[in-house]
CSV table of C-alpha atoms in Angstrom, one decimal:
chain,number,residue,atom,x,y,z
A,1,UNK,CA,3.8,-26.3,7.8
A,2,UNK,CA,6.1,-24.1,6.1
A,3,UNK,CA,4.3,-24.4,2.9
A,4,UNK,CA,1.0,-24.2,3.8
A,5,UNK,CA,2.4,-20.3,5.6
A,6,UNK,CA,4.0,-19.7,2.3
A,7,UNK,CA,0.7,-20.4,0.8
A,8,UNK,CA,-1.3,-18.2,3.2
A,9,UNK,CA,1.1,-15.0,2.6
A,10,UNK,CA,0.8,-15.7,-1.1
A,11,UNK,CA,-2.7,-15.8,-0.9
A,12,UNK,CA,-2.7,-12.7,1.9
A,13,UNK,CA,-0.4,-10.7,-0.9
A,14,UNK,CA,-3.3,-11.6,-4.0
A,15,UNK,CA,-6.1,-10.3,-1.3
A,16,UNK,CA,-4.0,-7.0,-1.0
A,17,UNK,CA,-3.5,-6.4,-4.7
A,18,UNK,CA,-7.3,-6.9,-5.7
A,19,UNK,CA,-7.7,-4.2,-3.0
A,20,UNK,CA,-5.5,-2.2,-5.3
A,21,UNK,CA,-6.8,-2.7,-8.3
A,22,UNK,CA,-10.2,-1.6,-6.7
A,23,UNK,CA,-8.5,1.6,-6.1
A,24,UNK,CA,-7.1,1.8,-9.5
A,25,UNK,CA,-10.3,1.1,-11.1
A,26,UNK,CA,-12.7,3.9,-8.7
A,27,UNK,CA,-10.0,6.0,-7.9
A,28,UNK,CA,-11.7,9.5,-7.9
A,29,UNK,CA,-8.2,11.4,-9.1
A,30,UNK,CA,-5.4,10.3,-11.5
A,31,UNK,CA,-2.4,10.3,-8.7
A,32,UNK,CA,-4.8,7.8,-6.7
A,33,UNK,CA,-3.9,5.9,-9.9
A,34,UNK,CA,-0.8,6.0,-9.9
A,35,UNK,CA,-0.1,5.6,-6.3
A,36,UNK,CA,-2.5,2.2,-6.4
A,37,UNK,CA,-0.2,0.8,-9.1
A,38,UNK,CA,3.2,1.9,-7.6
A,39,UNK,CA,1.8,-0.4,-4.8
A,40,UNK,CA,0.8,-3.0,-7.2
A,41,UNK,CA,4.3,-3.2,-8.1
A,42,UNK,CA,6.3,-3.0,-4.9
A,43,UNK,CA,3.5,-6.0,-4.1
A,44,UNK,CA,4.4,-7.9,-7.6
A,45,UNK,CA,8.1,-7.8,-6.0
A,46,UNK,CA,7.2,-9.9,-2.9
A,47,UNK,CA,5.2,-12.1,-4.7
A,48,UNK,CA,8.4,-13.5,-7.0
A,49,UNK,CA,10.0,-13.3,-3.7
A,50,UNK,CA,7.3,-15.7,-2.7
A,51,UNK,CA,7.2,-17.9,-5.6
A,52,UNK,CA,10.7,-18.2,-6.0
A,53,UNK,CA,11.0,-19.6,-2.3
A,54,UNK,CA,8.4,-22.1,-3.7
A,55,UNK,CA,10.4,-23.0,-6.5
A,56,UNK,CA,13.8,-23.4,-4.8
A,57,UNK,CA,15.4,-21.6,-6.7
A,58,UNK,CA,17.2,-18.3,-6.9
A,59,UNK,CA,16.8,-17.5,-10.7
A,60,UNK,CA,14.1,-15.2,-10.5
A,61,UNK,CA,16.3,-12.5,-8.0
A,62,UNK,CA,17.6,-10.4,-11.1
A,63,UNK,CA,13.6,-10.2,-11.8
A,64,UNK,CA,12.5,-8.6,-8.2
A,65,UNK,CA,15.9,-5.5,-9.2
A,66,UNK,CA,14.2,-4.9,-12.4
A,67,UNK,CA,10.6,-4.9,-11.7
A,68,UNK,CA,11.5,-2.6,-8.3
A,69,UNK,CA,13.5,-0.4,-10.9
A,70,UNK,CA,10.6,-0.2,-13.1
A,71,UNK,CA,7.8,0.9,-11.0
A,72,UNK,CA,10.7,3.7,-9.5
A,73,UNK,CA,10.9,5.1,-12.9
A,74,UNK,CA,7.1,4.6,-14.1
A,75,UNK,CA,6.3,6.9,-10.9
A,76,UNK,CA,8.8,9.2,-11.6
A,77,UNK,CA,8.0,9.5,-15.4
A,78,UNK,CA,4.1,9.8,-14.8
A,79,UNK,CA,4.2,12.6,-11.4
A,80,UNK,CA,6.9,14.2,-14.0
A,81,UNK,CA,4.0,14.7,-16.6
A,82,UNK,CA,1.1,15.5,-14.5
A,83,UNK,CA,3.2,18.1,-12.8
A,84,UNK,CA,4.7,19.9,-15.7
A,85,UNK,CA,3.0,18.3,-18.6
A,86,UNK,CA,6.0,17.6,-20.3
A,87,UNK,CA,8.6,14.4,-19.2
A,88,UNK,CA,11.8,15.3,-20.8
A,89,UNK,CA,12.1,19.7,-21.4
A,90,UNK,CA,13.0,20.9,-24.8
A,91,UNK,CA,14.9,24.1,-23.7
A,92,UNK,CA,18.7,23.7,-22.2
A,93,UNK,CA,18.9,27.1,-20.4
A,94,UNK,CA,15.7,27.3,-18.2
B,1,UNK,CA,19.1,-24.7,12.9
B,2,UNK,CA,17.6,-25.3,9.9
B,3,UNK,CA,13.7,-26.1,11.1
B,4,UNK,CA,14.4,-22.4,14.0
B,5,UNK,CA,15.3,-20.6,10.4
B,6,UNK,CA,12.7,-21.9,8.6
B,7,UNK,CA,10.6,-20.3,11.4
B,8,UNK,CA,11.8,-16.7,11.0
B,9,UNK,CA,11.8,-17.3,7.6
B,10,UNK,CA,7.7,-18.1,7.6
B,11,UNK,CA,7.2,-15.3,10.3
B,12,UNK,CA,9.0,-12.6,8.5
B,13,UNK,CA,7.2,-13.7,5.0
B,14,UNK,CA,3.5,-13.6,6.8
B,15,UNK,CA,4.4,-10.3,8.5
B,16,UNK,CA,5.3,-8.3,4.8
B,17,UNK,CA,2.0,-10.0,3.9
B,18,UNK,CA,0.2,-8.6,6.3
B,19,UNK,CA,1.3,-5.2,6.1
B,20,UNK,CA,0.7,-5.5,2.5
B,21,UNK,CA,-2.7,-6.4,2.8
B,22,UNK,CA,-2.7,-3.0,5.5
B,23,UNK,CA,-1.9,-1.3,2.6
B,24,UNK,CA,-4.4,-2.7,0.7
B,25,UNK,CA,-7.0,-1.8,3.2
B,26,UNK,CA,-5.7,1.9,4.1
B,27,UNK,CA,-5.8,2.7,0.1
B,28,UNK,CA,-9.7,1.7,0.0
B,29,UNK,CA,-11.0,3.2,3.7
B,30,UNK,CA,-8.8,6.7,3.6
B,31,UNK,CA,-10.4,9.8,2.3
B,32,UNK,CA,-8.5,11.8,-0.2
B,33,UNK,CA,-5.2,11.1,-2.3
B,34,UNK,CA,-2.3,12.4,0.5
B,35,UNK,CA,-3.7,10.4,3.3
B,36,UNK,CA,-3.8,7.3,0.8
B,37,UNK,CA,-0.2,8.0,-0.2
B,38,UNK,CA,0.7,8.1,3.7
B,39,UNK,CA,-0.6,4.4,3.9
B,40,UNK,CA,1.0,3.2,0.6
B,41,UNK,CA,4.5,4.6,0.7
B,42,UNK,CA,5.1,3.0,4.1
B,43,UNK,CA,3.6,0.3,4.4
B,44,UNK,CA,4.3,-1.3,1.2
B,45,UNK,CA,7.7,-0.5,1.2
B,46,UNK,CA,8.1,-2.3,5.0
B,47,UNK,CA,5.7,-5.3,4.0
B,48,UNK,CA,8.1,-5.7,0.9
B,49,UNK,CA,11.3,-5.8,2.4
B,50,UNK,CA,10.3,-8.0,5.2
B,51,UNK,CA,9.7,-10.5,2.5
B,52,UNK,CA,12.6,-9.9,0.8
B,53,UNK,CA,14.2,-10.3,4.2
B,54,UNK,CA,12.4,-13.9,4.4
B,55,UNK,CA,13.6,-14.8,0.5
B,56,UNK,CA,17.5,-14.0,1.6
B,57,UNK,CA,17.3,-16.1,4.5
B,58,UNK,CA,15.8,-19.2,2.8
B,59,UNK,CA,18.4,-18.5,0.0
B,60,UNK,CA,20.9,-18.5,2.6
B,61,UNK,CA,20.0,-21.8,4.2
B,62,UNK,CA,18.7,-23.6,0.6
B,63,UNK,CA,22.4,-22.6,-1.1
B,64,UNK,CA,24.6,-22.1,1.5
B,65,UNK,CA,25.8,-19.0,-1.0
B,66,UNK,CA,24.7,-15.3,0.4
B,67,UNK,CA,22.8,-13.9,-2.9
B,68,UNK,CA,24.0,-10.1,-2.5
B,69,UNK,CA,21.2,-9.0,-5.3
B,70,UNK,CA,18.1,-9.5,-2.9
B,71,UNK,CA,20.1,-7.0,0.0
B,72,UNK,CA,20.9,-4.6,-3.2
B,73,UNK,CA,17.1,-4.6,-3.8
B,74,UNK,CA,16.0,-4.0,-0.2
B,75,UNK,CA,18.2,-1.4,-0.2
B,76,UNK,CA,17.3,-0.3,-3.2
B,77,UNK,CA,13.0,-0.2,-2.4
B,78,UNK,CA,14.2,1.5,0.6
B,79,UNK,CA,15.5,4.2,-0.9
B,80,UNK,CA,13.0,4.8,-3.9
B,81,UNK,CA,9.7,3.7,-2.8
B,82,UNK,CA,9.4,6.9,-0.5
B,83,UNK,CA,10.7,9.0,-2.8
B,84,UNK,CA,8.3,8.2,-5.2
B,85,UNK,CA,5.2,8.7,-3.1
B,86,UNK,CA,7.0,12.0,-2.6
B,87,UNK,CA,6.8,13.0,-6.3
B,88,UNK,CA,3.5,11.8,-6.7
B,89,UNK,CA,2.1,13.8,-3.8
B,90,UNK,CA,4.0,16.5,-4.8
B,91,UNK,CA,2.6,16.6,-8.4
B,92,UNK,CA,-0.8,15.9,-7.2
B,93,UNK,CA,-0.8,18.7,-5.0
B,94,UNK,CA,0.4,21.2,-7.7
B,95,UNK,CA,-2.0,19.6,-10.3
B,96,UNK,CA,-4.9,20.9,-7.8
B,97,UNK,CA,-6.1,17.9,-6.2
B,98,UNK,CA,-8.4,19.1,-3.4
B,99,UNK,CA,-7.9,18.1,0.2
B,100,UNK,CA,-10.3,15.6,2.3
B,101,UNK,CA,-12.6,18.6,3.5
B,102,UNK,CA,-12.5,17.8,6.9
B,103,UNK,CA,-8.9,18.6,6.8
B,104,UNK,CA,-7.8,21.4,8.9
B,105,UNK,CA,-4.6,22.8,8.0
B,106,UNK,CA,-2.8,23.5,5.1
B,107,UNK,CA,0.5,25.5,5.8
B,108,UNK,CA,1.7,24.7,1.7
B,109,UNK,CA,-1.3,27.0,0.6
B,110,UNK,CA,-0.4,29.6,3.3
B,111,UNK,CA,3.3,29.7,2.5
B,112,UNK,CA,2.3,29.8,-1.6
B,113,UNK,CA,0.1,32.7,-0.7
B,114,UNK,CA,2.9,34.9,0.6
């Protein structure tokens, strides 16, 4: 029983990332981009949380840190450059 | 104990999947990019640590250990995930990224105007 509801939020979790990457594919605007795959990531997260239940084991924690980290600093990186169109400023006194 | 935890733990791991698949469904149906961002930033974030909450609690009860790194990532999506659809809104608003057109109000343009 408590597979087969580990099975149906796994499959529940695929079902709301090919939603996603509908939205990535069509989206109209580039920040519809980038929002659709912030959620892809934050969705990539609870599926190793998921799997790693599956598994039994807890090997796979450092894994849901990093990829949480990622996606923070992808999102940051990317609404940097579409704001300013520069990520990291070349002049110190402005 | 053990079969009562494995309960929670399958209710709170169908819940995050739910309201991830809410978010799935609020980025396809909503018109324009802020109203998109309102469904993903929340939604997302709460589906994701509600199975993160359900991953601690089986780790808890597989190991008998409390594995500290899955509450440091809760907190840790908690704190940026909004943030970031903050940015992102932010930079799409200043990039000129039109509002739905059935929008009403927009106090930013109003208060730039000035």
């Amino acid at each position: 029983m408590f597979e087969i509801v580990l099975m149906i939020s796994l499959f529940i979790i695929s079902l709301a990332m090919l939603g996603l990457i509908y939205r990535v594919i069509k989206g109209p605007t580039i920040p519809d981009r980038v929002v659709a795959l912030d959620a892809l990531g934050i969705n990539l997260v609870s599926i190793i949380a998921i799997v790693s239940i599956f598994l039994k084991t807890t090997a796979f924690l450092d894994i849901i840190l990093l990829i949480g980290i990622l996606a923070f600093i992808g999102t940051v990186a990317f609404s940097k450059y579409l704001e300013k169109g520069v990520i990291m400023e070349r002049d110190r006194n402005s | 104990m053990t079969e009562i935890l494995k309960f929670f733990i399958g209710l709170t791991v169908l819940t995050g999947a739910l309201l991830s698949l809410v978010t799935a469904f609020g980025l396809i149906r909503l018109p324009d990019v802020y109203t998109r961002n309102h469904a993903a930033s929340k939604s997302a974030t709460l589906g994701v640590m509600l199975v993160l909450l359900g991953t601690l609690l089986y780790a808890y009860q597989d190991t008998g250990s409390f594995h500290s790194r899955l509450l440091l990532g809760i907190a840790f999506i908690f704190m940026t995930s909004p943030v970031a659809g903050h940015l992102i809104s932010r930079a799409a608003y200043n990039s000129g990224v039109k509002l739905w057109g059935n929008s009403v109000r927009d106090d930013l343009a109003k208060h730039r105007k000035k």
